[in-house]
Every structure is written in structure tokens, then in C-alpha cells.
mmCIF file of C-alpha atoms and ligand atoms in Angstrom:
data_model
loop_
_atom_site.group_PDB
_atom_site.id
_atom_site.type_symbol
_atom_site.label_atom_id
_atom_site.label_comp_id
_atom_site.label_asym_id
_atom_site.label_seq_id
_atom_site.Cartn_x
_atom_site.Cartn_y
_atom_site.Cartn_z
ATOM 1 C CA UNK A 1 16.105 17.606 10.091
ATOM 2 C CA UNK A 2 19.293 18.975 8.578
ATOM 3 C CA UNK A 3 18.976 22.243 6.624
ATOM 4 C CA UNK A 4 21.474 23.462 4.045
ATOM 5 C CA UNK A 5 21.439 27.201 3.348
ATOM 6 C CA UNK A 6 23.170 28.884 0.391
ATOM 7 C CA UNK A 7 24.641 32.327 1.043
ATOM 8 C CA UNK A 8 26.299 34.507 -1.570
ATOM 9 C CA UNK A 9 28.649 37.441 -0.983
ATOM 10 C CA UNK A 10 27.352 40.288 -3.126
ATOM 11 C CA UNK A 11 27.688 44.050 -3.459
ATOM 12 C CA UNK A 12 25.836 45.620 -0.504
ATOM 13 C CA UNK A 13 22.278 46.593 -1.406
ATOM 14 C CA UNK A 14 22.861 50.189 -0.244
ATOM 15 C CA UNK A 15 25.754 50.726 -2.653
ATOM 16 C CA UNK A 16 25.111 52.352 -6.029
ATOM 17 C CA UNK A 17 27.040 50.135 -8.472
ATOM 18 C CA UNK A 18 29.607 51.775 -10.764
ATOM 19 C CA UNK A 19 30.077 50.259 -14.195
ATOM 20 C CA UNK A 20 33.715 49.777 -15.274
ATOM 21 C CA UNK A 21 34.903 52.231 -17.937
ATOM 22 C CA UNK A 22 35.427 49.403 -20.453
ATOM 23 C CA UNK A 23 31.856 48.082 -19.970
ATOM 24 C CA UNK A 24 33.012 44.598 -18.917
ATOM 25 C CA UNK A 25 31.243 44.597 -15.558
ATOM 26 C CA UNK A 26 30.668 46.359 -12.244
ATOM 27 C CA UNK A 27 33.661 47.891 -10.475
ATOM 28 C CA UNK A 28 34.003 46.180 -7.092
ATOM 29 C CA UNK A 29 37.201 47.940 -5.940
ATOM 30 C CA UNK A 30 36.778 49.143 -2.339
ATOM 31 C CA UNK A 31 33.039 48.463 -2.491
ATOM 32 C CA UNK A 32 31.173 47.242 0.598
ATOM 33 C CA UNK A 33 30.115 43.600 0.187
ATOM 34 C CA UNK A 34 27.470 41.811 2.277
ATOM 35 C CA UNK A 35 25.332 38.698 2.378
ATOM 36 C CA UNK A 36 22.706 38.654 -0.386
ATOM 37 C CA UNK A 37 19.494 39.951 1.315
ATOM 38 C CA UNK A 38 17.369 36.963 0.212
ATOM 39 C CA UNK A 39 20.000 34.646 1.702
ATOM 40 C CA UNK A 40 19.739 36.437 5.057
ATOM 41 C CA UNK A 41 16.047 35.530 4.883
ATOM 42 C CA UNK A 42 17.020 31.918 4.102
ATOM 43 C CA UNK A 43 19.356 31.766 7.121
ATOM 44 C CA UNK A 44 16.714 33.372 9.360
ATOM 45 C CA UNK A 45 14.107 30.820 8.269
ATOM 46 C CA UNK A 46 16.452 27.924 8.993
ATOM 47 C CA UNK A 47 17.166 29.367 12.463
ATOM 48 C CA UNK A 48 13.440 29.737 13.154
ATOM 49 C CA UNK A 49 12.939 26.076 12.181
ATOM 50 C CA UNK A 50 15.704 25.156 14.637
ATOM 51 C CA UNK A 51 14.163 27.289 17.378
ATOM 52 C CA UNK A 52 10.844 25.482 16.791
ATOM 53 C CA UNK A 53 12.636 22.160 17.249
ATOM 54 C CA UNK A 54 12.046 21.161 13.592
ATOM 55 C CA UNK A 55 15.607 21.615 12.308
ATOM 56 C CA UNK A 56 18.494 19.974 14.128
ATOM 57 C CA UNK A 57 21.483 21.333 12.232
ATOM 58 C CA UNK A 58 22.034 24.286 9.880
ATOM 59 C CA UNK A 59 24.914 24.169 7.407
ATOM 60 C CA UNK A 60 25.691 27.368 5.468
ATOM 61 C CA UNK A 61 27.398 27.047 2.071
ATOM 62 C CA UNK A 62 29.038 29.725 -0.047
ATOM 63 C CA UNK A 63 30.879 29.560 -3.341
ATOM 64 C CA UNK A 64 33.274 32.434 -3.858
ATOM 65 C CA UNK A 65 36.606 34.007 -2.942
ATOM 66 C CA UNK A 66 38.373 33.664 0.440
ATOM 67 C CA UNK A 67 36.525 36.806 1.583
ATOM 68 C CA UNK A 68 33.238 34.890 1.374
ATOM 69 C CA UNK A 69 34.353 33.475 4.747
ATOM 70 C CA UNK A 70 33.063 36.760 6.215
ATOM 71 C CA UNK A 71 29.630 36.059 4.746
ATOM 72 C CA UNK A 72 29.695 32.573 6.233
ATOM 73 C CA UNK A 73 30.789 33.968 9.628
ATOM 74 C CA UNK A 74 27.746 36.263 9.465
ATOM 75 C CA UNK A 75 25.524 33.221 8.879
ATOM 76 C CA UNK A 76 27.232 31.471 11.828
ATOM 77 C CA UNK A 77 26.768 34.558 14.011
ATOM 78 C CA UNK A 78 23.061 34.635 13.115
ATOM 79 C CA UNK A 79 22.760 30.994 14.250
ATOM 80 C CA UNK A 80 24.003 28.503 11.641
ATOM 81 C CA UNK A 81 25.978 25.608 13.168
ATOM 82 C CA UNK A 82 28.767 25.158 10.646
ATOM 83 C CA UNK A 83 29.847 26.399 7.260
ATOM 84 C CA UNK A 84 31.413 25.216 4.019
ATOM 85 C CA UNK A 85 33.267 27.545 1.677
ATOM 86 C CA UNK A 86 33.866 26.318 -1.848
ATOM 87 C CA UNK A 87 36.680 28.663 -2.673
ATOM 88 C CA UNK A 88 37.355 30.070 -6.115
ATOM 89 C CA UNK A 89 38.283 33.444 -7.542
ATOM 90 C CA UNK A 90 36.372 32.642 -10.739
ATOM 91 C CA UNK A 91 32.874 34.000 -11.212
ATOM 92 C CA UNK A 92 30.624 30.938 -10.950
ATOM 93 C CA UNK A 93 27.433 30.840 -13.016
ATOM 94 C CA UNK A 94 24.140 29.530 -11.572
ATOM 95 C CA UNK A 95 24.635 26.113 -13.199
ATOM 96 C CA UNK A 96 28.095 25.781 -11.596
ATOM 97 C CA UNK A 97 26.743 26.882 -8.208
ATOM 98 C CA UNK A 98 23.807 24.470 -8.520
ATOM 99 C CA UNK A 99 26.149 21.571 -9.401
ATOM 100 C CA UNK A 100 28.378 22.322 -6.390
ATOM 101 C CA UNK A 101 25.424 22.571 -3.988
ATOM 102 C CA UNK A 102 23.979 19.358 -5.471
ATOM 103 C CA UNK A 103 27.250 17.549 -4.683
ATOM 104 C CA UNK A 104 27.300 18.949 -1.146
ATOM 105 C CA UNK A 105 23.654 17.936 -0.708
ATOM 106 C CA UNK A 106 24.679 14.425 -1.801
ATOM 107 C CA UNK A 107 27.296 14.305 0.981
ATOM 108 C CA UNK A 108 25.306 16.092 3.680
ATOM 109 C CA UNK A 109 21.863 14.577 2.969
ATOM 110 C CA UNK A 110 19.804 17.569 4.156
ATOM 111 C CA UNK A 111 16.007 17.423 4.092
ATOM 112 C CA UNK A 112 15.713 21.057 3.067
ATOM 113 C CA UNK A 113 17.966 23.261 0.985
ATOM 114 C CA UNK A 114 17.014 26.930 1.310
ATOM 115 C CA UNK A 115 18.326 29.519 -1.150
ATOM 116 C CA UNK A 116 17.435 33.098 -1.946
ATOM 117 C CA UNK A 117 15.056 33.606 -4.878
ATOM 118 C CA UNK A 118 17.779 35.677 -6.535
ATOM 119 C CA UNK A 119 21.203 37.138 -5.977
ATOM 120 C CA UNK A 120 20.960 40.934 -6.245
ATOM 121 C CA UNK A 121 24.214 41.236 -8.207
ATOM 122 C CA UNK A 122 23.357 39.234 -11.332
ATOM 123 C CA UNK A 123 19.573 38.869 -10.747
ATOM 124 C CA UNK A 124 19.598 35.414 -12.320
ATOM 125 C CA UNK A 125 16.781 33.806 -10.304
ATOM 126 C CA UNK A 126 17.989 30.433 -11.579
ATOM 127 C CA UNK A 127 20.142 28.572 -9.043
ATOM 128 C CA UNK A 128 17.371 27.092 -6.855
ATOM 129 C CA UNK A 129 15.435 25.857 -9.879
ATOM 130 C CA UNK A 130 18.557 24.298 -11.444
ATOM 131 C CA UNK A 131 19.468 22.668 -8.125
ATOM 132 C CA UNK A 132 16.012 21.085 -7.792
ATOM 133 C CA UNK A 133 16.293 19.740 -11.346
ATOM 134 C CA UNK A 134 19.787 18.312 -10.740
ATOM 135 C CA UNK A 135 18.726 16.621 -7.491
ATOM 136 C CA UNK A 136 15.333 15.540 -8.844
ATOM 137 C CA UNK A 137 13.724 17.097 -5.733
ATOM 138 C CA UNK A 138 10.506 19.140 -5.584
ATOM 139 C CA UNK A 139 10.939 22.923 -5.470
ATOM 140 C CA UNK A 140 8.975 25.650 -3.698
ATOM 141 C CA UNK A 141 10.083 28.960 -5.165
ATOM 142 C CA UNK A 142 9.285 32.516 -3.940
ATOM 143 C CA UNK A 143 8.236 31.177 -0.523
ATOM 144 C CA UNK A 144 6.471 33.626 1.795
ATOM 145 C CA UNK A 145 5.599 30.919 4.356
ATOM 146 C CA UNK A 146 7.101 27.511 5.169
ATOM 147 C CA UNK A 147 5.647 24.797 7.313
ATOM 148 C CA UNK A 148 7.432 21.424 7.376
ATOM 149 C CA UNK A 149 5.784 18.485 9.118
ATOM 150 C CA UNK A 150 5.487 14.723 8.709
ATOM 151 C CA UNK A 151 7.922 14.258 5.831
ATOM 152 C CA UNK A 152 6.342 17.124 3.864
ATOM 153 C CA UNK A 153 6.652 20.886 3.685
ATOM 154 C CA UNK A 154 3.831 23.242 2.909
ATOM 155 C CA UNK A 155 5.006 26.305 0.986
ATOM 156 C CA UNK A 156 2.968 29.465 0.447
ATOM 157 C CA UNK A 157 4.128 31.251 -2.706
ATOM 158 C CA UNK A 158 3.526 34.758 -3.947
ATOM 159 C CA UNK A 159 2.026 34.485 -7.422
ATOM 160 C CA UNK A 160 0.429 37.159 -9.630
ATOM 161 C CA UNK A 161 -3.146 36.544 -8.521
ATOM 162 C CA UNK A 162 -2.381 36.252 -4.776
ATOM 163 C CA UNK A 163 -1.057 33.353 -2.735
ATOM 164 C CA UNK A 164 -0.676 29.708 -3.733
ATOM 165 C CA UNK A 165 0.008 26.948 -1.199
ATOM 166 C CA UNK A 166 1.771 23.766 -2.313
ATOM 167 C CA UNK A 167 2.706 20.631 -0.427
ATOM 168 C CA UNK A 168 6.117 19.156 -1.283
ATOM 169 C CA UNK A 169 7.607 15.845 -0.259
ATOM 170 C CA UNK A 170 10.928 16.153 1.593
ATOM 171 C CA UNK A 171 13.748 16.438 0.699
ATOM 172 C CA UNK A 172 12.985 19.667 -1.131
ATOM 173 C CA UNK A 173 14.498 22.892 -2.424
ATOM 174 C CA UNK A 174 13.035 26.206 -1.265
ATOM 175 C CA UNK A 175 13.767 29.736 -2.482
ATOM 176 C CA UNK A 176 12.874 32.681 -0.273
ATOM 177 C CA UNK A 177 10.781 35.739 -1.078
ATOM 178 C CA UNK A 178 11.007 39.070 0.742
ATOM 179 C CA UNK A 179 8.012 38.556 3.006
ATOM 180 C CA UNK A 180 9.042 35.176 4.454
ATOM 181 C CA UNK A 181 10.538 36.812 7.554
ATOM 182 C CA UNK A 182 12.608 39.718 8.842
ATOM 183 C CA UNK A 183 16.168 38.547 9.435
ATOM 184 C CA UNK A 184 17.729 39.205 12.843
ATOM 185 C CA UNK A 185 20.951 41.098 13.439
ATOM 186 C CA UNK A 186 23.760 39.037 14.918
ATOM 187 C CA UNK A 187 24.525 40.117 18.509
ATOM 188 C CA UNK A 188 28.100 40.911 19.529
ATOM 189 C CA UNK A 189 28.427 37.784 21.754
ATOM 190 C CA UNK A 190 27.173 35.649 18.858
ATOM 191 C CA UNK A 191 29.668 37.304 16.470
ATOM 192 C CA UNK A 192 32.421 36.326 18.931
ATOM 193 C CA UNK A 193 31.061 32.776 19.300
ATOM 194 C CA UNK A 194 30.850 32.398 15.504
ATOM 195 C CA UNK A 195 34.628 32.738 15.252
ATOM 196 C CA UNK A 196 35.066 29.294 16.794
ATOM 197 C CA UNK A 197 32.300 27.515 14.853
ATOM 198 C CA UNK A 198 33.581 25.053 12.185
ATOM 199 C CA UNK A 199 34.191 26.422 8.679
ATOM 200 C CA UNK A 200 35.499 23.907 6.139
ATOM 201 C CA UNK A 201 37.120 25.030 2.887
ATOM 202 C CA UNK A 202 37.091 23.011 -0.346
ATOM 203 C CA UNK A 203 37.719 23.756 -3.998
ATOM 204 C CA UNK A 204 35.399 23.051 -6.947
ATOM 205 C CA UNK A 205 38.063 20.580 -8.233
ATOM 206 C CA UNK A 206 38.000 18.650 -4.923
ATOM 207 C CA UNK A 207 34.227 18.486 -5.185
ATOM 208 C CA UNK A 208 34.551 17.373 -8.805
ATOM 209 C CA UNK A 209 32.589 20.164 -10.478
ATOM 210 C CA UNK A 210 33.650 21.880 -13.686
ATOM 211 C CA UNK A 211 32.883 25.594 -13.257
ATOM 212 C CA UNK A 212 33.997 26.661 -16.748
ATOM 213 C CA UNK A 213 31.840 29.538 -17.965
ATOM 214 C CA UNK A 214 29.141 28.833 -20.509
ATOM 215 C CA UNK A 215 27.843 32.392 -20.691
ATOM 216 C CA UNK A 216 29.621 35.401 -22.111
ATOM 217 C CA UNK A 217 28.847 38.935 -20.910
ATOM 218 C CA UNK A 218 28.830 41.120 -23.997
ATOM 219 C CA UNK A 219 28.421 44.512 -22.350
ATOM 220 C CA UNK A 220 27.420 46.120 -19.069
ATOM 221 C CA UNK A 221 26.030 49.676 -19.259
ATOM 222 C CA UNK A 222 24.646 52.237 -16.810
ATOM 223 C CA UNK A 223 20.891 52.785 -17.083
ATOM 224 C CA UNK A 224 19.955 55.824 -19.209
ATOM 225 C CA UNK A 225 19.958 59.037 -17.163
ATOM 226 C CA UNK A 226 16.467 60.277 -16.303
ATOM 227 C CA UNK A 227 15.582 63.672 -17.737
ATOM 228 C CA UNK A 228 14.796 66.431 -15.278
ATOM 229 C CA UNK A 229 11.099 66.925 -14.520
ATOM 230 C CA UNK A 230 9.046 69.969 -15.562
ATOM 231 C CA UNK A 231 6.523 71.846 -13.402
ATOM 232 C CA UNK A 232 3.244 72.887 -15.030
ATOM 233 C CA UNK A 233 0.745 75.425 -13.740
ATOM 234 C CA UNK A 234 -2.527 73.792 -14.799
ATOM 235 C CA UNK A 235 -4.128 70.668 -16.221
ATOM 236 C CA UNK A 236 -4.560 72.426 -19.578
ATOM 237 C CA UNK A 237 -0.850 73.222 -19.697
ATOM 238 C CA UNK A 238 -0.065 69.581 -18.823
ATOM 239 C CA UNK A 239 -2.308 68.293 -21.639
ATOM 240 C CA UNK A 240 -0.715 70.809 -24.037
ATOM 241 C CA UNK A 241 2.769 69.562 -23.121
ATOM 242 C CA UNK A 242 1.781 65.914 -23.437
ATOM 243 C CA UNK A 243 0.360 66.677 -26.907
ATOM 244 C CA UNK A 244 3.576 68.411 -27.971
ATOM 245 C CA UNK A 245 5.560 65.430 -26.765
ATOM 246 C CA UNK A 246 3.244 63.078 -28.631
ATOM 247 C CA UNK A 247 2.242 61.216 -25.436
ATOM 248 C CA UNK A 248 -1.455 61.952 -26.067
ATOM 249 C CA UNK A 249 -3.209 62.787 -29.318
HETATM 250 P P1 AMP B 301 20.735 33.475 -8.617
HETATM 251 O O1 AMP B 301 20.119 32.298 -9.294
HETATM 252 O O2 AMP B 301 22.149 33.758 -9.048
HETATM 253 O O3 AMP B 301 19.870 34.710 -8.699
HETATM 254 O O4 AMP B 301 20.873 33.106 -7.065
HETATM 255 C C1 AMP B 301 19.800 32.548 -6.325
HETATM 256 C C2 AMP B 301 20.301 32.042 -4.989
HETATM 257 O O5 AMP B 301 21.268 31.001 -5.195
HETATM 258 C C3 AMP B 301 21.016 33.063 -4.110
HETATM 259 O O6 AMP B 301 20.091 33.849 -3.375
HETATM 260 C C4 AMP B 301 21.830 32.150 -3.214
HETATM 261 O O7 AMP B 301 21.034 31.580 -2.197
HETATM 262 C C5 AMP B 301 22.245 31.024 -4.172
HETATM 263 N N1 AMP B 301 23.559 31.327 -4.759
HETATM 264 C C6 AMP B 301 23.839 31.852 -5.980
HETATM 265 N N2 AMP B 301 25.176 32.001 -6.148
HETATM 266 C C7 AMP B 301 25.753 31.570 -4.998
HETATM 267 C C8 AMP B 301 27.097 31.464 -4.528
HETATM 268 N N3 AMP B 301 28.132 31.851 -5.272
HETATM 269 N N4 AMP B 301 27.311 30.955 -3.285
HETATM 270 C C9 AMP B 301 26.262 30.561 -2.514
HETATM 271 N N5 AMP B 301 24.985 30.641 -2.905
HETATM 272 C C10 AMP B 301 24.724 31.132 -4.120
#
């Protein structure tokens, strides 16, 4: 079984984003970038399927600037077999990403495409769902457990009331939730080995996908600053304060 994994280069999750002075977006100058955490989980799951003898080949795909090669090398160092970079300096919206991955899925014919449930930069939570719709494949979103066998995959999903388990016919699209697994760190020898694994580069034009933006960002703003807390000496004082503030009657 071939598995396609989508990995996005995003602002590192430990970095506190700075909004640009003109409110047009987040300032990424000299900011540490890393693989989207949910995509690390997607890569890890694909590797575990390979270790179990279920997956035969793992292909990592990223859409982004030349630097996204580093993200793909990380996926290769973790254990992916080869990588495809669809290179563009434009910001690609979920629909554009989904169309590109759909085209690659058409060429590669994987049985599973695994994506993160959301990219932590834009928090869209849309690409996997759009991809499934474009391909006409079943989707298992927010997966916390995956079990493919006999032309089907059973997916346990985290829903409000607890856990739901669905059976999907392969080929299928899966998006990962936090509890699916704990991704491994790439070892130094594997980082070295990853340098010689195949990484193909294409452009959206070569793939035949129009990535023109359909969404317009009107404004990006910092969250409101939290007010400093106040210490109170007793419950009565607390109730008094809450009354003054109009929180309780
Ligand atoms: P989103 O819908 O933007 O929240 O992203 C959901 C998932 O789609 C991510 O976790 C990635 O697996 C995949 N994805 C989104 N954008 C890209 C991209 N530029 N390159 C590769 N994968 C992406």
C-alpha cells in the first residue's frame, strides 16, 4: 500500500507570532519554521504502517517555497521514502493545496492520503475535507486510531461525546488528531541518509493547477492584552468585587 503524506512548513509552535505593523499578516522575518505538528503525526503514522508491513512506500508532499525542502528532508529523515515539492512563493489556500494533492494522488495512486487536521499557522482545518471531496474518496477526519486491513481502514475519531469508529473503503483520506501517536525524532544517521533520498520539484503550473487566491485577508490583529489579576483576601471581598464589576447581581 502506497501512502501519501502532506507536510506543511509553518511557524514553529514554540514561537510567539508577531503581527506586522500594517496588520497585513504575521511577520516571518528570521522566525524559526518547522513541520506542522499534526503533519509530524501523519508522517509517524505512515512510518508505523510501513513498520507493520502494511505500507510499502511513503511519499511526502509539500507545497511552498524552496525552503520547504527542509521540511521534506525532515519527513525523509523520519522515514518517508521520497518527497515531492510543489514550489511556489505564493501563499496557497486550502482549495489550491487540495487541488495540487488531488493531481498528485491521480499520478501516484496511493491507497491512503494522510494530512494533519489543521495547519497551525492559518488554522483552516479544510484541506483534507476538500481533498476527499475532489477525489470522491471517503474521509476519516480527526483520527486518533487507524487500522487498515482488507481493502478498508477503520478510523477512530474524537467527537464531542467520546470516540466514534468508522470503516472506510480504500482509497481514503485521513486527517490526524493529536492523540494518534507521538512522533519520533529523526536520528543523526537518518538525517544524513535523508540527504540522498529522492526529492522531486515541480511547479503548480506544471501540475496544471491554478492557485490564484479566492480569499482576501482584511486584517490581522494581536489578541487583546489580558488585564492584570487582582488578589482578594476573602470570599466576601471576591463577591463584592464581582458585584461591582457586574459579573454577578
Ligand atoms: P489546513 O486545512 O490549512 O488547516 O491544513 C490541513 C492539513 O493540510 C495540514 O496539516 C497539512 O497536512 C495539509 N496542508 C495544508 N497546506 C499545505 C501545504 N502548503 N503543503 C503541504 N500540506 C499542506
